[in-house]
Each structure stands twice: as C-alpha cells, then as structure tokens.
Amino acid sequence: MTATLIWIVVALVAIGLYLSWTAGRLDRLHARIDATRAALDAQLVRRASVTQELATSGVLDPAASIVLYEAAHAARQAEEEQREVAESELSQALRAVFAEPGQVEAVREAPGGESAAHELTETVRRVPMARRFHNDAVGAARRLREHRKVRWFRLAGHAPFPMAFEMDDEPPAALVERAA
C-alpha cells in the first residue's frame, strides 16, 4: 500500500512538473510574441516616417508626394483594427510610386535623395522580416495552445489567443533591385 501511494505521488509530481514546464514554455512564447510585435510596430512606424519624410522633401513630383504622404499618415494614425489594411495600402502606394526604376533614379539624383532612397530601401526590406518573425512566434504559440493538455488544464491562463499580422508587405521592385 505504501509503495503504491509513493508511486502515485511520484506520478503526480512528474505530471505537475511537466505541466509547469509547458506553462512556462507557453509564457515564454507569449513574451516572444510581445517582443516580435514591438519590433514589427517599430519597423512599420519607421517605414511610415521615412515615407513621410521623403514625401515632404520635395524630391518627388507633387502627385507622388501626396499619395505617399496620405498613405503613410493613414498607416501611422490607424486604429489597431484597421492597421493591417492601412499598412497594406502604404505598401501599394510605395509600389505604385516606385514602379519604374526611373523614379528611383530621380530620387537618388536629387540633393539628399541618395540617403533617403537608401533608408527607404532598408525599411521596406525589414518590414517583411519583422512580420515573418512575429507570425512564426504566433504560429508556435497557436500550435502549443491547441494541445489538449493546454486546453484541459487552462495553461494559457487569461492570455488572449495570438493573432498573426497579415498585410501586403511586398516591397517596390525598383527599390529592391537597385539595392541588390
């Protein structure tokens, strides 16, 4: 009887340790999601800021400046529910303005245009990477949260279900080709 009781206690302790380890892993994944979301937000804000600076610099023609400025402003001011749409529209505006390599060359030839074009190129390259890191972290947390043990023992606590950030982040081909 005593040996059976000891084995039951050992099994319960082992199960408790395993569940504790799983809860800790889930907590680390949620912390990783928060960190990658902050990095993604920083890259999106930087892209919108660089776009606004370029739009107001006088380097672009007036129509392109207005299109870029309005899209960047909308992306920076968007509420959380509309952020993905606003950021996608900024990506589309950037592709529309920089569809032709000639537009990129015109920006580079203007005073201060080389550094502005380089900074914009860097930001449009970093946004897809930041989004991919965030969505990978969200995917890992979702897969873990779908396990029965996590649901049955409510190991996620009150943490909201992680959501991926889906947006059109295709960079303008003329900017990326020139930099490569």
PDB file of C-alpha atoms in Angstrom:
ATOM      1  CA  MET A   1       0.000   0.000   0.000  1.00  0.00           C
ATOM      2  CA  THR A   2       2.774   2.410   0.901  1.00  0.00           C
ATOM      3  CA  ALA A   3       4.692   1.640  -2.293  1.00  0.00           C
ATOM      4  CA  THR A   4       1.560   2.282  -4.367  1.00  0.00           C
ATOM      5  CA  LEU A   5       0.992   5.577  -2.608  1.00  0.00           C
ATOM      6  CA  ILE A   6       4.611   6.608  -3.239  1.00  0.00           C
ATOM      7  CA  TRP A   7       4.300   5.772  -6.967  1.00  0.00           C
ATOM      8  CA  ILE A   8       1.084   7.780  -7.199  1.00  0.00           C
ATOM      9  CA  VAL A   9       2.749  10.770  -5.550  1.00  0.00           C
ATOM     10  CA  VAL A  10       5.771  10.436  -7.856  1.00  0.00           C
ATOM     11  CA  ALA A  11       3.491  10.249 -10.917  1.00  0.00           C
ATOM     12  CA  LEU A  12       1.519  13.308  -9.760  1.00  0.00           C
ATOM     13  CA  VAL A  13       4.717  15.259  -9.142  1.00  0.00           C
ATOM     14  CA  ALA A  14       6.037  14.286 -12.589  1.00  0.00           C
ATOM     15  CA  ILE A  15       2.779  15.344 -14.241  1.00  0.00           C
ATOM     16  CA  GLY A  16       2.815  18.588 -12.267  1.00  0.00           C
ATOM     17  CA  LEU A  17       6.397  19.320 -13.336  1.00  0.00           C
ATOM     18  CA  TYR A  18       5.546  18.580 -16.963  1.00  0.00           C
ATOM     19  CA  LEU A  19       2.505  20.861 -16.866  1.00  0.00           C
ATOM     20  CA  SER A  20       4.557  23.558 -15.144  1.00  0.00           C
ATOM     21  CA  TRP A  21       7.241  23.264 -17.833  1.00  0.00           C
ATOM     22  CA  THR A  22       4.586  23.502 -20.563  1.00  0.00           C
ATOM     23  CA  ALA A  23       3.013  26.563 -18.932  1.00  0.00           C
ATOM     24  CA  GLY A  24       6.453  28.188 -18.715  1.00  0.00           C
ATOM     25  CA  ARG A  25       7.090  27.432 -22.374  1.00  0.00           C
ATOM     26  CA  LEU A  26       3.757  28.962 -23.314  1.00  0.00           C
ATOM     27  CA  ASP A  27       4.563  32.019 -21.213  1.00  0.00           C
ATOM     28  CA  ARG A  28       7.923  32.402 -22.988  1.00  0.00           C
ATOM     29  CA  LEU A  29       6.177  32.126 -26.354  1.00  0.00           C
ATOM     30  CA  HIS A  30       3.748  34.866 -25.352  1.00  0.00           C
ATOM     31  CA  ALA A  31       6.673  37.046 -24.262  1.00  0.00           C
ATOM     32  CA  ARG A  32       8.327  36.354 -27.625  1.00  0.00           C
ATOM     33  CA  ILE A  33       5.123  37.385 -29.383  1.00  0.00           C
ATOM     34  CA  ASP A  34       5.111  40.651 -27.457  1.00  0.00           C
ATOM     35  CA  ALA A  35       8.757  41.300 -28.376  1.00  0.00           C
ATOM     36  CA  THR A  36       8.296  40.486 -32.052  1.00  0.00           C
ATOM     37  CA  ARG A  37       5.135  42.607 -32.199  1.00  0.00           C
ATOM     38  CA  ALA A  38       7.041  45.551 -30.724  1.00  0.00           C
ATOM     39  CA  ALA A  39       9.794  45.048 -33.317  1.00  0.00           C
ATOM     40  CA  LEU A  40       7.211  44.857 -36.103  1.00  0.00           C
ATOM     41  CA  ASP A  41       5.491  48.008 -34.857  1.00  0.00           C
ATOM     42  CA  ALA A  42       8.847  49.793 -34.749  1.00  0.00           C
ATOM     43  CA  GLN A  43       9.621  48.791 -38.335  1.00  0.00           C
ATOM     44  CA  LEU A  44       6.169  49.824 -39.553  1.00  0.00           C
ATOM     45  CA  VAL A  45       6.428  53.211 -37.828  1.00  0.00           C
ATOM     46  CA  ARG A  46       9.917  53.692 -39.238  1.00  0.00           C
ATOM     47  CA  ARG A  47       8.717  52.854 -42.744  1.00  0.00           C
ATOM     48  CA  ALA A  48       5.838  55.321 -42.455  1.00  0.00           C
ATOM     49  CA  SER A  49       8.145  58.014 -41.043  1.00  0.00           C
ATOM     50  CA  VAL A  50      10.731  57.590 -43.793  1.00  0.00           C
ATOM     51  CA  THR A  51       7.966  57.654 -46.381  1.00  0.00           C
ATOM     52  CA  GLN A  52       6.535  60.866 -44.923  1.00  0.00           C
ATOM     53  CA  GLU A  53       9.980  62.479 -44.874  1.00  0.00           C
ATOM     54  CA  LEU A  54      10.527  61.526 -48.494  1.00  0.00           C
ATOM     55  CA  ALA A  55       7.059  62.768 -49.464  1.00  0.00           C
ATOM     56  CA  THR A  56       7.645  66.166 -47.854  1.00  0.00           C
ATOM     57  CA  SER A  57      11.245  66.568 -49.047  1.00  0.00           C
ATOM     58  CA  GLY A  58      10.301  67.933 -52.456  1.00  0.00           C
ATOM     59  CA  VAL A  59      12.264  65.206 -54.224  1.00  0.00           C
ATOM     60  CA  LEU A  60       9.172  63.560 -55.717  1.00  0.00           C
ATOM     61  CA  ASP A  61       6.630  65.051 -58.050  1.00  0.00           C
ATOM     62  CA  PRO A  62       3.575  66.580 -56.290  1.00  0.00           C
ATOM     63  CA  ALA A  63       1.157  63.757 -57.141  1.00  0.00           C
ATOM     64  CA  ALA A  64       3.517  61.047 -55.860  1.00  0.00           C
ATOM     65  CA  SER A  65       4.234  63.113 -52.743  1.00  0.00           C
ATOM     66  CA  ILE A  66       0.545  63.425 -51.933  1.00  0.00           C
ATOM     67  CA  VAL A  67      -0.124  59.710 -52.487  1.00  0.00           C
ATOM     68  CA  LEU A  68       2.796  58.659 -50.285  1.00  0.00           C
ATOM     69  CA  TYR A  69       2.133  61.227 -47.590  1.00  0.00           C
ATOM     70  CA  GLU A  70      -1.546  60.315 -47.261  1.00  0.00           C
ATOM     71  CA  ALA A  71      -0.828  56.573 -47.191  1.00  0.00           C
ATOM     72  CA  ALA A  72       1.951  56.990 -44.609  1.00  0.00           C
ATOM     73  CA  HIS A  73      -0.178  59.290 -42.480  1.00  0.00           C
ATOM     74  CA  ALA A  74      -3.094  56.841 -42.597  1.00  0.00           C
ATOM     75  CA  ALA A  75      -0.761  53.992 -41.594  1.00  0.00           C
ATOM     76  CA  ARG A  76       0.598  55.926 -38.613  1.00  0.00           C
ATOM     77  CA  GLN A  77      -2.843  57.056 -37.429  1.00  0.00           C
ATOM     78  CA  ALA A  78      -4.723  53.791 -37.995  1.00  0.00           C
ATOM     79  CA  GLU A  79      -6.525  52.137 -35.111  1.00  0.00           C
ATOM     80  CA  GLU A  80      -5.388  48.611 -34.261  1.00  0.00           C
ATOM     81  CA  GLU A  81      -8.347  47.025 -36.083  1.00  0.00           C
ATOM     82  CA  GLN A  82      -7.520  48.903 -39.304  1.00  0.00           C
ATOM     83  CA  ARG A  83      -3.725  48.741 -39.065  1.00  0.00           C
ATOM     84  CA  GLU A  84      -3.223  45.788 -41.410  1.00  0.00           C
ATOM     85  CA  VAL A  85      -5.310  47.447 -44.133  1.00  0.00           C
ATOM     86  CA  ALA A  86      -3.567  50.822 -43.725  1.00  0.00           C
ATOM     87  CA  GLU A  87      -0.112  49.231 -43.846  1.00  0.00           C
ATOM     88  CA  SER A  88      -1.094  47.247 -46.941  1.00  0.00           C
ATOM     89  CA  GLU A  89      -2.260  50.449 -48.599  1.00  0.00           C
ATOM     90  CA  LEU A  90       1.092  52.061 -47.803  1.00  0.00           C
ATOM     91  CA  SER A  91       2.852  49.112 -49.445  1.00  0.00           C
ATOM     92  CA  GLN A  92       0.649  49.508 -52.507  1.00  0.00           C
ATOM     93  CA  ALA A  93       1.332  53.253 -52.653  1.00  0.00           C
ATOM     94  CA  LEU A  94       5.075  52.642 -52.450  1.00  0.00           C
ATOM     95  CA  ARG A  95       4.870  50.096 -55.265  1.00  0.00           C
ATOM     96  CA  ALA A  96       2.778  52.487 -57.361  1.00  0.00           C
ATOM     97  CA  VAL A  97       5.174  55.416 -56.918  1.00  0.00           C
ATOM     98  CA  PHE A  98       8.352  53.378 -57.308  1.00  0.00           C
ATOM     99  CA  ALA A  99       7.103  51.060 -60.059  1.00  0.00           C
ATOM    100  CA  GLU A 100       9.609  52.468 -62.523  1.00  0.00           C
ATOM    101  CA  PRO A 101      13.366  52.412 -61.939  1.00  0.00           C
ATOM    102  CA  GLY A 102      13.445  55.935 -63.375  1.00  0.00           C
ATOM    103  CA  GLN A 103      11.544  57.253 -60.359  1.00  0.00           C
ATOM    104  CA  VAL A 104      14.098  55.713 -58.009  1.00  0.00           C
ATOM    105  CA  GLU A 105      16.943  57.235 -60.041  1.00  0.00           C
ATOM    106  CA  ALA A 106      15.250  60.647 -59.939  1.00  0.00           C
ATOM    107  CA  VAL A 107      15.061  60.419 -56.161  1.00  0.00           C
ATOM    108  CA  ARG A 108      18.712  59.358 -55.896  1.00  0.00           C
ATOM    109  CA  GLU A 109      19.894  62.233 -58.094  1.00  0.00           C
ATOM    110  CA  ALA A 110      18.144  64.883 -56.011  1.00  0.00           C
ATOM    111  CA  PRO A 111      20.093  66.546 -53.176  1.00  0.00           C
ATOM    112  CA  GLY A 112      19.851  64.249 -50.162  1.00  0.00           C
ATOM    113  CA  GLY A 113      17.977  61.707 -52.257  1.00  0.00           C
ATOM    114  CA  GLU A 114      20.631  59.003 -52.096  1.00  0.00           C
ATOM    115  CA  SER A 115      20.378  58.722 -48.309  1.00  0.00           C
ATOM    116  CA  ALA A 116      16.567  58.962 -48.387  1.00  0.00           C
ATOM    117  CA  ALA A 117      16.321  56.204 -51.000  1.00  0.00           C
ATOM    118  CA  HIS A 118      18.775  54.038 -49.064  1.00  0.00           C
ATOM    119  CA  GLU A 119      16.853  54.472 -45.815  1.00  0.00           C
ATOM    120  CA  LEU A 120      13.540  53.690 -47.534  1.00  0.00           C
ATOM    121  CA  THR A 121      15.070  50.608 -49.145  1.00  0.00           C
ATOM    122  CA  GLU A 122      16.278  49.366 -45.777  1.00  0.00           C
ATOM    123  CA  THR A 123      12.913  49.885 -44.115  1.00  0.00           C
ATOM    124  CA  VAL A 124      10.914  48.165 -46.850  1.00  0.00           C
ATOM    125  CA  ARG A 125      13.296  45.197 -46.586  1.00  0.00           C
ATOM    126  CA  ARG A 126      12.982  44.938 -42.801  1.00  0.00           C
ATOM    127  CA  VAL A 127       9.188  45.003 -42.604  1.00  0.00           C
ATOM    128  CA  PRO A 128       8.665  41.554 -44.220  1.00  0.00           C
ATOM    129  CA  MET A 129      11.329  40.040 -41.967  1.00  0.00           C
ATOM    130  CA  ALA A 130       9.801  41.531 -38.819  1.00  0.00           C
ATOM    131  CA  ARG A 131       6.349  40.360 -39.878  1.00  0.00           C
ATOM    132  CA  ARG A 132       7.659  36.866 -40.593  1.00  0.00           C
ATOM    133  CA  PHE A 133       9.321  36.650 -37.144  1.00  0.00           C
ATOM    134  CA  HIS A 134       6.099  37.795 -35.490  1.00  0.00           C
ATOM    135  CA  ASN A 135       3.910  35.386 -37.431  1.00  0.00           C
ATOM    136  CA  ASP A 136       6.319  32.499 -36.708  1.00  0.00           C
ATOM    137  CA  ALA A 137       6.063  33.219 -32.978  1.00  0.00           C
ATOM    138  CA  VAL A 138       2.271  33.397 -33.241  1.00  0.00           C
ATOM    139  CA  GLY A 139       2.208  30.078 -35.110  1.00  0.00           C
ATOM    140  CA  ALA A 140       4.324  28.362 -32.456  1.00  0.00           C
ATOM    141  CA  ALA A 141       2.096  29.646 -29.658  1.00  0.00           C
ATOM    142  CA  ARG A 142      -1.063  28.651 -31.520  1.00  0.00           C
ATOM    143  CA  ARG A 143       0.235  25.129 -32.104  1.00  0.00           C
ATOM    144  CA  LEU A 144       1.049  24.735 -28.418  1.00  0.00           C
ATOM    145  CA  ARG A 145      -2.285  26.191 -27.324  1.00  0.00           C
ATOM    146  CA  GLU A 146      -4.144  23.673 -29.498  1.00  0.00           C
ATOM    147  CA  HIS A 147      -2.807  20.731 -27.471  1.00  0.00           C
ATOM    148  CA  ARG A 148      -5.366  19.063 -25.227  1.00  0.00           C
ATOM    149  CA  LYS A 149      -3.234  19.362 -22.113  1.00  0.00           C
ATOM    150  CA  VAL A 150      -3.050  23.151 -22.540  1.00  0.00           C
ATOM    151  CA  ARG A 151      -6.803  23.455 -23.029  1.00  0.00           C
ATOM    152  CA  TRP A 152      -7.824  20.978 -20.314  1.00  0.00           C
ATOM    153  CA  PHE A 153      -5.595  22.457 -17.639  1.00  0.00           C
ATOM    154  CA  ARG A 154      -6.057  26.045 -18.884  1.00  0.00           C
ATOM    155  CA  LEU A 155      -2.307  26.590 -19.027  1.00  0.00           C
ATOM    156  CA  ALA A 156      -2.694  29.709 -21.176  1.00  0.00           C
ATOM    157  CA  GLY A 157      -4.476  31.457 -18.341  1.00  0.00           C
ATOM    158  CA  HIS A 158      -6.257  34.607 -19.495  1.00  0.00           C
ATOM    159  CA  ALA A 159      -3.833  35.448 -22.288  1.00  0.00           C
ATOM    160  CA  PRO A 160      -5.646  36.371 -25.493  1.00  0.00           C
ATOM    161  CA  PHE A 161      -5.353  33.986 -28.402  1.00  0.00           C
ATOM    162  CA  PRO A 162      -2.419  35.235 -30.514  1.00  0.00           C
ATOM    163  CA  MET A 163      -3.285  36.723 -33.887  1.00  0.00           C
ATOM    164  CA  ALA A 164      -0.981  36.898 -36.881  1.00  0.00           C
ATOM    165  CA  PHE A 165      -0.352  40.228 -38.600  1.00  0.00           C
ATOM    166  CA  GLU A 166      -1.474  39.798 -42.196  1.00  0.00           C
ATOM    167  CA  MET A 167      -0.617  42.559 -44.618  1.00  0.00           C
ATOM    168  CA  ASP A 168       0.715  43.163 -48.096  1.00  0.00           C
ATOM    169  CA  ASP A 169       4.402  43.788 -47.471  1.00  0.00           C
ATOM    170  CA  GLU A 170       5.789  43.292 -50.968  1.00  0.00           C
ATOM    171  CA  PRO A 171       8.499  45.933 -51.451  1.00  0.00           C
ATOM    172  CA  PRO A 172       8.718  48.028 -54.612  1.00  0.00           C
ATOM    173  CA  ALA A 173      10.756  46.026 -57.115  1.00  0.00           C
ATOM    174  CA  ALA A 174      12.629  49.087 -58.412  1.00  0.00           C
ATOM    175  CA  LEU A 175      13.914  49.919 -54.917  1.00  0.00           C
ATOM    176  CA  VAL A 176      14.972  46.402 -54.063  1.00  0.00           C
ATOM    177  CA  GLU A 177      16.559  45.647 -57.467  1.00  0.00           C
ATOM    178  CA  ARG A 178      18.687  48.792 -57.325  1.00  0.00           C
ATOM    179  CA  ALA A 179      19.946  47.999 -53.839  1.00  0.00           C
ATOM    180  CA  ALA A 180      20.761  44.348 -54.588  1.00  0.00           C
TER     181      ALA A 180
END
